[in-house]
mmCIF file of C-alpha atoms and ligand atoms in Angstrom:
data_model
loop_
_atom_site.group_PDB
_atom_site.id
_atom_site.type_symbol
_atom_site.label_atom_id
_atom_site.label_comp_id
_atom_site.label_asym_id
_atom_site.label_seq_id
_atom_site.Cartn_x
_atom_site.Cartn_y
_atom_site.Cartn_z
ATOM 1 C CA UNK A 998 98.114 15.672 -98.885
ATOM 2 C CA UNK A 999 96.191 18.537 -100.509
ATOM 3 C CA UNK A 1000 93.126 17.838 -98.318
ATOM 4 C CA UNK A 1001 95.406 17.792 -95.292
ATOM 5 C CA UNK A 1002 96.763 21.232 -96.112
ATOM 6 C CA UNK A 1003 93.259 22.533 -96.583
ATOM 7 C CA UNK A 1004 92.058 21.069 -93.290
ATOM 8 C CA UNK A 1005 95.063 22.509 -91.467
ATOM 9 C CA UNK A 1006 94.233 25.882 -92.953
ATOM 10 C CA UNK A 1007 90.656 25.570 -91.694
ATOM 11 C CA UNK A 1008 91.761 24.587 -88.176
ATOM 12 C CA UNK A 1009 94.222 27.531 -87.976
ATOM 13 C CA UNK A 1010 91.533 29.994 -89.190
ATOM 14 C CA UNK A 1011 89.012 28.663 -86.651
ATOM 15 C CA UNK A 1012 91.603 28.952 -83.840
ATOM 16 C CA UNK A 1013 92.340 32.572 -84.758
ATOM 17 C CA UNK A 1014 88.629 33.380 -84.863
ATOM 18 C CA UNK A 1015 88.038 31.707 -81.503
ATOM 19 C CA UNK A 1016 90.847 33.543 -79.787
ATOM 20 C CA UNK A 1017 89.831 36.836 -81.366
ATOM 21 C CA UNK A 1018 86.217 36.351 -80.295
ATOM 22 C CA UNK A 1019 87.218 35.457 -76.736
ATOM 23 C CA UNK A 1020 89.336 38.637 -76.578
ATOM 24 C CA UNK A 1021 86.420 40.831 -77.821
ATOM 25 C CA UNK A 1022 83.949 39.210 -75.437
ATOM 26 C CA UNK A 1023 86.226 39.440 -72.439
ATOM 27 C CA UNK A 1024 86.884 43.121 -73.207
ATOM 28 C CA UNK A 1025 83.101 43.802 -73.609
ATOM 29 C CA UNK A 1026 82.088 42.109 -70.341
ATOM 30 C CA UNK A 1027 85.145 43.318 -68.479
ATOM 31 C CA UNK A 1028 86.497 39.997 -67.233
ATOM 32 C CA UNK A 1029 89.948 41.106 -68.138
ATOM 33 C CA UNK A 1030 91.118 38.201 -70.307
ATOM 34 C CA UNK A 1031 92.914 39.980 -73.082
ATOM 35 C CA UNK A 1032 95.025 38.272 -75.764
ATOM 36 C CA UNK A 1033 96.678 41.539 -76.769
ATOM 37 C CA UNK A 1034 98.851 39.822 -79.343
ATOM 38 C CA UNK A 1035 95.826 38.948 -81.459
ATOM 39 C CA UNK A 1036 95.313 42.655 -82.188
ATOM 40 C CA UNK A 1037 98.948 43.157 -83.046
ATOM 41 C CA UNK A 1038 98.706 40.660 -85.927
ATOM 42 C CA UNK A 1039 95.667 42.389 -87.488
ATOM 43 C CA UNK A 1040 96.687 44.545 -90.394
ATOM 44 C CA UNK A 1041 94.759 47.835 -89.900
ATOM 45 C CA UNK A 1042 95.488 47.958 -86.094
ATOM 46 C CA UNK A 1043 99.180 47.347 -86.997
ATOM 47 C CA UNK A 1044 99.136 50.376 -89.251
ATOM 48 C CA UNK A 1045 97.189 52.570 -86.780
ATOM 49 C CA UNK A 1046 99.481 51.694 -83.870
ATOM 50 C CA UNK A 1047 102.645 51.615 -86.001
ATOM 51 C CA UNK A 1048 103.595 47.981 -85.261
ATOM 52 C CA UNK A 1049 106.432 48.099 -87.738
ATOM 53 C CA UNK A 1050 107.512 44.495 -87.112
ATOM 54 C CA UNK A 1051 104.031 43.139 -87.846
ATOM 55 C CA UNK A 1052 103.665 45.315 -90.967
ATOM 56 C CA UNK A 1053 107.007 44.075 -92.305
ATOM 57 C CA UNK A 1054 106.169 40.491 -91.458
ATOM 58 C CA UNK A 1055 102.833 40.639 -93.302
ATOM 59 C CA UNK A 1056 104.490 42.274 -96.342
ATOM 60 C CA UNK A 1057 107.090 39.445 -96.542
ATOM 61 C CA UNK A 1058 104.504 36.705 -95.950
ATOM 62 C CA UNK A 1059 102.206 38.065 -98.627
ATOM 63 C CA UNK A 1060 105.060 38.514 -101.137
ATOM 64 C CA UNK A 1061 106.028 34.863 -100.595
ATOM 65 C CA UNK A 1062 102.818 33.076 -99.918
ATOM 66 C CA UNK A 1063 99.918 35.316 -100.978
ATOM 67 C CA UNK A 1064 96.911 36.274 -98.973
ATOM 68 C CA UNK A 1065 97.617 34.145 -95.891
ATOM 69 C CA UNK A 1066 96.096 36.899 -93.699
ATOM 70 C CA UNK A 1067 92.779 36.456 -95.570
ATOM 71 C CA UNK A 1068 92.819 32.696 -95.440
ATOM 72 C CA UNK A 1069 93.739 32.198 -91.814
ATOM 73 C CA UNK A 1070 94.058 35.258 -89.612
ATOM 74 C CA UNK A 1071 91.264 37.729 -90.477
ATOM 75 C CA UNK A 1072 88.234 36.783 -88.381
ATOM 76 C CA UNK A 1073 85.832 38.438 -90.845
ATOM 77 C CA UNK A 1074 87.144 36.192 -93.615
ATOM 78 C CA UNK A 1075 86.597 33.056 -91.492
ATOM 79 C CA UNK A 1076 83.171 34.276 -90.524
ATOM 80 C CA UNK A 1077 82.276 34.586 -94.238
ATOM 81 C CA UNK A 1078 83.464 31.022 -94.834
ATOM 82 C CA UNK A 1079 81.416 29.841 -91.942
ATOM 83 C CA UNK A 1080 78.216 31.569 -93.226
ATOM 84 C CA UNK A 1081 78.747 30.443 -96.793
ATOM 85 C CA UNK A 1082 79.013 26.848 -95.586
ATOM 86 C CA UNK A 1083 75.455 27.089 -94.345
ATOM 87 C CA UNK A 1084 74.293 27.498 -97.910
ATOM 88 C CA UNK A 1085 76.521 24.684 -99.384
ATOM 89 C CA UNK A 1086 74.513 22.229 -101.521
ATOM 90 C CA UNK A 1087 74.013 18.913 -99.754
ATOM 91 C CA UNK A 1088 75.896 15.852 -100.997
ATOM 92 C CA UNK A 1089 79.089 15.527 -103.024
ATOM 93 C CA UNK A 1090 77.144 14.717 -106.216
ATOM 94 C CA UNK A 1091 74.860 17.733 -106.014
ATOM 95 C CA UNK A 1092 74.182 19.150 -109.458
ATOM 96 C CA UNK A 1093 73.974 22.717 -108.045
ATOM 97 C CA UNK A 1094 77.039 24.710 -109.031
ATOM 98 C CA UNK A 1095 78.157 26.775 -106.068
ATOM 99 C CA UNK A 1096 80.531 29.279 -107.613
ATOM 100 C CA UNK A 1097 81.472 30.364 -111.103
ATOM 101 C CA UNK A 1098 84.272 32.533 -112.473
ATOM 102 C CA UNK A 1099 83.508 36.210 -112.345
ATOM 103 C CA UNK A 1100 85.547 39.103 -113.712
ATOM 104 C CA UNK A 1101 87.318 41.344 -111.246
ATOM 105 C CA UNK A 1102 85.368 44.463 -110.164
ATOM 106 C CA UNK A 1103 88.555 46.512 -110.262
ATOM 107 C CA UNK A 1104 86.909 49.912 -110.134
ATOM 108 C CA UNK A 1105 84.977 49.014 -106.966
ATOM 109 C CA UNK A 1106 88.121 47.619 -105.291
ATOM 110 C CA UNK A 1107 90.252 50.654 -106.136
ATOM 111 C CA UNK A 1108 87.507 53.039 -105.000
ATOM 112 C CA UNK A 1109 87.363 51.557 -101.464
ATOM 113 C CA UNK A 1110 91.116 51.334 -101.293
ATOM 114 C CA UNK A 1111 91.537 54.972 -102.164
ATOM 115 C CA UNK A 1112 88.787 55.957 -99.679
ATOM 116 C CA UNK A 1113 90.609 54.053 -96.976
ATOM 117 C CA UNK A 1114 94.007 55.596 -97.817
ATOM 118 C CA UNK A 1115 92.522 59.088 -97.753
ATOM 119 C CA UNK A 1116 90.749 58.318 -94.412
ATOM 120 C CA UNK A 1117 94.128 57.207 -92.965
ATOM 121 C CA UNK A 1118 95.905 60.287 -94.314
ATOM 122 C CA UNK A 1119 93.273 62.687 -92.992
ATOM 123 C CA UNK A 1120 92.621 60.734 -89.808
ATOM 124 C CA UNK A 1121 88.919 60.151 -90.511
ATOM 125 C CA UNK A 1122 88.335 57.470 -87.904
ATOM 126 C CA UNK A 1123 84.671 56.874 -88.777
ATOM 127 C CA UNK A 1124 85.625 55.694 -92.292
ATOM 128 C CA UNK A 1125 88.672 53.777 -91.074
ATOM 129 C CA UNK A 1126 86.645 51.785 -88.596
ATOM 130 C CA UNK A 1127 83.853 51.209 -91.048
ATOM 131 C CA UNK A 1128 86.150 49.744 -93.655
ATOM 132 C CA UNK A 1129 88.633 47.916 -91.326
ATOM 133 C CA UNK A 1130 87.677 44.212 -91.376
ATOM 134 C CA UNK A 1131 88.914 43.635 -87.813
ATOM 135 C CA UNK A 1132 86.767 46.565 -86.489
ATOM 136 C CA UNK A 1133 83.864 45.197 -88.488
ATOM 137 C CA UNK A 1134 84.215 41.855 -86.721
ATOM 138 C CA UNK A 1135 84.453 43.566 -83.322
ATOM 139 C CA UNK A 1136 81.204 45.449 -84.130
ATOM 140 C CA UNK A 1137 79.467 42.244 -85.101
ATOM 141 C CA UNK A 1138 80.431 40.441 -81.882
ATOM 142 C CA UNK A 1139 79.553 43.469 -79.711
ATOM 143 C CA UNK A 1140 76.156 43.761 -81.305
ATOM 144 C CA UNK A 1141 75.494 40.043 -80.730
ATOM 145 C CA UNK A 1142 76.373 40.514 -77.056
ATOM 146 C CA UNK A 1143 74.463 43.758 -76.622
ATOM 147 C CA UNK A 1144 70.950 42.434 -75.945
ATOM 148 C CA UNK A 1145 72.001 39.598 -73.607
ATOM 149 C CA UNK A 1146 74.663 41.027 -71.345
ATOM 150 C CA UNK A 1147 74.891 43.937 -68.938
ATOM 151 C CA UNK A 1148 77.367 45.872 -71.076
ATOM 152 C CA UNK A 1149 78.840 49.189 -70.067
ATOM 153 C CA UNK A 1150 77.276 51.702 -72.573
ATOM 154 C CA UNK A 1151 80.564 53.580 -72.473
ATOM 155 C CA UNK A 1152 82.341 50.526 -73.878
ATOM 156 C CA UNK A 1153 79.603 49.393 -76.310
ATOM 157 C CA UNK A 1154 77.359 52.349 -77.125
ATOM 158 C CA UNK A 1155 74.003 51.955 -78.966
ATOM 159 C CA UNK A 1156 75.485 53.359 -82.157
ATOM 160 C CA UNK A 1157 78.066 50.572 -82.150
ATOM 161 C CA UNK A 1158 75.229 48.109 -81.796
ATOM 162 C CA UNK A 1159 73.496 49.527 -84.909
ATOM 163 C CA UNK A 1160 76.832 49.529 -86.806
ATOM 164 C CA UNK A 1161 77.351 45.863 -85.850
ATOM 165 C CA UNK A 1162 73.902 44.907 -87.083
ATOM 166 C CA UNK A 1163 74.423 46.697 -90.414
ATOM 167 C CA UNK A 1164 77.832 45.053 -90.790
ATOM 168 C CA UNK A 1165 76.496 41.624 -90.001
ATOM 169 C CA UNK A 1166 73.710 41.981 -92.503
ATOM 170 C CA UNK A 1167 76.102 43.034 -95.299
ATOM 171 C CA UNK A 1168 78.414 40.163 -94.382
ATOM 172 C CA UNK A 1169 75.651 37.559 -94.294
ATOM 173 C CA UNK A 1170 74.103 38.647 -97.629
ATOM 174 C CA UNK A 1171 77.444 38.742 -99.394
ATOM 175 C CA UNK A 1172 78.816 35.470 -98.095
ATOM 176 C CA UNK A 1173 75.597 33.484 -98.494
ATOM 177 C CA UNK A 1174 75.239 34.516 -102.075
ATOM 178 C CA UNK A 1175 78.738 35.135 -103.335
ATOM 179 C CA UNK A 1176 81.320 33.539 -101.018
ATOM 180 C CA UNK A 1177 84.238 35.966 -100.626
ATOM 181 C CA UNK A 1178 82.925 38.705 -102.932
ATOM 182 C CA UNK A 1179 83.001 41.156 -99.988
ATOM 183 C CA UNK A 1180 86.724 40.407 -99.677
ATOM 184 C CA UNK A 1181 87.288 41.201 -103.309
ATOM 185 C CA UNK A 1182 85.177 44.419 -103.557
ATOM 186 C CA UNK A 1183 84.529 46.298 -100.348
ATOM 187 C CA UNK A 1184 87.545 45.361 -98.258
ATOM 188 C CA UNK A 1185 90.519 47.719 -98.792
ATOM 189 C CA UNK A 1186 92.875 45.359 -96.937
ATOM 190 C CA UNK A 1187 91.978 42.574 -99.321
ATOM 191 C CA UNK A 1188 92.575 44.847 -102.345
ATOM 192 C CA UNK A 1189 95.989 45.962 -100.958
ATOM 193 C CA UNK A 1190 97.122 42.415 -100.166
ATOM 194 C CA UNK A 1191 95.627 41.203 -103.488
ATOM 195 C CA UNK A 1192 97.664 43.452 -105.597
ATOM 196 C CA UNK A 1193 100.774 42.343 -103.729
ATOM 197 C CA UNK A 1194 99.884 38.644 -103.876
ATOM 198 C CA UNK A 1195 99.154 38.858 -107.624
ATOM 199 C CA UNK A 1196 102.937 38.591 -107.988
ATOM 200 C CA UNK A 1197 103.625 36.375 -104.974
ATOM 201 C CA UNK A 1198 106.286 33.687 -105.164
ATOM 202 C CA UNK A 1199 103.796 30.860 -104.427
ATOM 203 C CA UNK A 1200 100.599 31.033 -106.423
ATOM 204 C CA UNK A 1201 97.952 28.685 -107.678
ATOM 205 C CA UNK A 1202 98.709 27.555 -111.151
ATOM 206 C CA UNK A 1203 96.839 25.283 -113.592
ATOM 207 C CA UNK A 1204 98.902 22.761 -115.559
ATOM 208 C CA UNK A 1205 97.181 22.961 -118.888
ATOM 209 C CA UNK A 1206 98.549 19.540 -119.871
ATOM 210 C CA UNK A 1207 96.657 17.790 -117.125
ATOM 211 C CA UNK A 1208 93.488 19.962 -116.753
ATOM 212 C CA UNK A 1209 90.356 18.399 -118.281
ATOM 213 C CA UNK A 1210 88.270 21.495 -117.485
ATOM 214 C CA UNK A 1211 85.937 19.419 -115.405
ATOM 215 C CA UNK A 1212 84.992 22.533 -113.410
ATOM 216 C CA UNK A 1213 85.367 21.049 -109.954
ATOM 217 C CA UNK A 1214 87.877 23.691 -108.797
ATOM 218 C CA UNK A 1215 85.723 26.535 -110.139
ATOM 219 C CA UNK A 1216 82.736 25.109 -108.291
ATOM 220 C CA UNK A 1217 84.440 25.430 -104.890
ATOM 221 C CA UNK A 1218 86.347 28.650 -105.481
ATOM 222 C CA UNK A 1219 84.652 31.089 -103.174
ATOM 223 C CA UNK A 1220 86.625 33.959 -104.739
ATOM 224 C CA UNK A 1221 85.340 33.010 -108.208
ATOM 225 C CA UNK A 1222 88.807 33.684 -109.498
ATOM 226 C CA UNK A 1223 89.578 30.457 -111.513
ATOM 227 C CA UNK A 1224 89.207 31.186 -115.194
ATOM 228 C CA UNK A 1225 88.872 27.846 -116.994
ATOM 229 C CA UNK A 1226 88.678 29.487 -120.406
ATOM 230 C CA UNK A 1227 92.238 30.731 -120.249
ATOM 231 C CA UNK A 1228 93.326 28.287 -117.454
ATOM 232 C CA UNK A 1229 94.557 31.043 -115.154
ATOM 233 C CA UNK A 1230 93.924 31.891 -111.507
ATOM 234 C CA UNK A 1231 93.559 35.547 -110.627
ATOM 235 C CA UNK A 1232 96.138 35.761 -107.794
ATOM 236 C CA UNK A 1233 94.916 39.183 -106.701
ATOM 237 C CA UNK A 1234 91.533 37.637 -105.687
ATOM 238 C CA UNK A 1235 92.675 34.220 -104.516
ATOM 239 C CA UNK A 1236 92.416 33.968 -100.690
ATOM 240 C CA UNK A 1237 94.624 30.888 -100.341
ATOM 241 C CA UNK A 1238 91.834 28.662 -99.089
ATOM 242 C CA UNK A 1239 93.194 25.508 -100.794
ATOM 243 C CA UNK A 1240 89.687 24.370 -101.757
ATOM 244 C CA UNK A 1241 90.629 24.007 -105.353
ATOM 245 C CA UNK A 1242 93.593 21.707 -104.980
ATOM 246 C CA UNK A 1243 91.759 19.465 -102.567
ATOM 247 C CA UNK A 1244 89.024 18.596 -105.178
ATOM 248 C CA UNK A 1245 91.066 18.424 -108.414
ATOM 249 C CA UNK A 1246 90.949 14.798 -109.597
ATOM 250 C CA UNK A 1247 94.063 15.199 -111.841
ATOM 251 C CA UNK A 1248 96.345 17.181 -109.589
ATOM 252 C CA UNK A 1249 96.308 19.797 -112.306
ATOM 253 C CA UNK A 1250 96.007 22.844 -110.049
ATOM 254 C CA UNK A 1251 98.931 23.359 -107.684
ATOM 255 C CA UNK A 1252 100.268 25.849 -105.165
ATOM 256 C CA UNK A 1253 103.673 26.349 -106.649
ATOM 257 C CA UNK A 1254 106.447 28.696 -107.756
ATOM 258 C CA UNK A 1255 106.385 27.349 -111.266
ATOM 259 C CA UNK A 1256 104.070 28.332 -114.103
ATOM 260 C CA UNK A 1257 102.885 25.804 -116.693
ATOM 261 C CA UNK A 1258 101.643 26.193 -120.246
ATOM 262 C CA UNK A 1259 100.550 23.480 -122.575
ATOM 263 C CA UNK A 1260 103.467 21.482 -123.824
ATOM 264 C CA UNK A 1261 102.036 21.823 -127.370
ATOM 265 C CA UNK A 1262 101.850 25.589 -128.100
ATOM 266 C CA UNK A 1263 99.193 24.984 -130.750
ATOM 267 C CA UNK A 1264 96.865 23.684 -127.973
ATOM 268 C CA UNK A 1265 97.054 26.929 -125.947
ATOM 269 C CA UNK A 1266 93.548 27.825 -124.716
ATOM 270 C CA UNK A 1267 91.798 30.722 -126.415
ATOM 271 C CA UNK A 1268 89.212 33.056 -124.978
ATOM 272 C CA UNK A 1269 86.575 31.455 -127.252
ATOM 273 C CA UNK A 1270 87.055 27.991 -125.799
ATOM 274 C CA UNK A 1271 84.332 26.548 -123.560
ATOM 275 C CA UNK A 1272 85.033 26.756 -119.875
ATOM 276 C CA UNK A 1273 83.416 23.485 -119.052
ATOM 277 C CA UNK A 1274 83.933 21.108 -121.996
ATOM 278 C CA UNK A 1275 87.322 19.366 -122.025
ATOM 279 C CA UNK A 1276 89.365 19.173 -125.246
ATOM 280 C CA UNK A 1277 89.554 15.604 -126.417
ATOM 281 C CA UNK A 1278 93.354 15.710 -126.498
ATOM 282 C CA UNK A 1279 93.453 16.828 -122.847
ATOM 283 C CA UNK A 1280 91.099 14.073 -121.653
ATOM 284 C CA UNK A 1281 93.628 11.390 -122.334
ATOM 285 C CA UNK A 1282 96.570 13.049 -120.590
ATOM 286 C CA UNK A 1283 97.349 11.450 -117.278
ATOM 287 C CA UNK A 1284 98.490 13.565 -114.366
ATOM 288 C CA UNK A 1285 101.475 12.509 -112.191
ATOM 289 C CA UNK A 1286 99.034 11.327 -109.532
ATOM 290 C CA UNK A 1287 97.406 8.895 -111.963
ATOM 291 C CA UNK A 1288 100.524 7.607 -113.665
HETATM 292 S S1 SF4 B 1346 89.681 40.610 -97.767
HETATM 293 FE FE1 SF4 B 1346 89.365 41.776 -95.939
HETATM 294 S S2 SF4 B 1346 87.622 40.883 -94.956
HETATM 295 FE FE2 SF4 B 1346 88.326 39.413 -96.450
HETATM 296 S S3 SF4 B 1346 89.683 38.108 -95.287
HETATM 297 FE FE3 SF4 B 1346 90.959 39.677 -96.232
HETATM 298 S S4 SF4 B 1346 91.161 41.267 -94.717
HETATM 299 FE FE4 SF4 B 1346 89.432 39.960 -94.072
HETATM 300 S S1 SF4 B 1347 91.050 19.163 -113.884
HETATM 301 FE FE1 SF4 B 1347 91.524 20.155 -111.923
HETATM 302 S S2 SF4 B 1347 92.238 22.231 -112.544
HETATM 303 FE FE2 SF4 B 1347 91.203 21.370 -114.287
HETATM 304 S S3 SF4 B 1347 89.099 22.051 -114.086
HETATM 305 FE FE3 SF4 B 1347 89.155 20.001 -113.142
HETATM 306 S S4 SF4 B 1347 89.539 20.511 -110.992
HETATM 307 FE FE4 SF4 B 1347 90.057 22.341 -112.101
HETATM 308 S S1 SF4 B 1348 91.928 29.725 -106.474
HETATM 309 FE FE1 SF4 B 1348 91.813 28.002 -105.033
HETATM 310 S S2 SF4 B 1348 92.846 28.727 -103.192
HETATM 311 FE FE2 SF4 B 1348 92.382 30.559 -104.413
HETATM 312 S S3 SF4 B 1348 90.401 31.229 -103.652
HETATM 313 FE FE3 SF4 B 1348 89.981 29.869 -105.387
HETATM 314 S S4 SF4 B 1348 89.693 27.854 -104.435
HETATM 315 FE FE4 SF4 B 1348 90.662 29.154 -102.928
#
């Protein structure tokens, strides 16, 4: 079931990326196939064009479900997942650990969020379009088309080509090496949605009674936001990818409205506990899926 949800999420995100890409390509080559609605569900264009219904809808969705926009709708997020897959270690039994928990770079996140807010207030379009993830994706696609197609220079000027190349380079370097770190540092939309989703109704929660700290979830968490020392998930950085619940052998991490603590308070994890070695008492606990 958990794998099914994850696969569904992947299919939806690929569909959004394909439609978005088709829209950008058709606009660039002037064939006139425009899926206008795809722009109206992107968050920064929603703000700039005052699509109040879309803004309210995203606010409600994020409060209830978390960063669904980042998991399924933002094309730059899906592109990062696609690139990071290229670097994935081969074979399920690979000893190479892909991701590890990292602390939040809060100062960096807040810096780019404040810069974006000031740019919106003062109407500094250069900064807005540089930090908007949707515009970044448009620049990347336009720059990929630039050398091969007879583009109208008024539609895709050479400066946009260079911007697209620079954006693509940053995206490739970040996602190959760190998964979704770009989403949790440079992207102001991710920061804004993250601070809302940190208190969302549905969040990923680790049931400390069932977790053996095997590390499998941490290994696939491209946001590096699963802290197995304290058995908590940083909801502000979680991008709702469902990778973690699809690999947990004990059904210990769940997407749920409830919050679990160890049934025996004396067994609460401490910050000095190892993040990879399982307490002996936890090893013997059976999860609902095993019992
Ligand atoms: S954090 Fe930004 S770039 Fe990443 S998926 Fe969300 S909106 Fe897109
Ligand atoms: S038991 Fe599940 S939640 Fe605990 S570390 Fe392993 S994969 Fe993660
Ligand atoms: S906590 Fe789970 S759902 Fe959230 S980003 Fe990490 S792997 Fe994905």
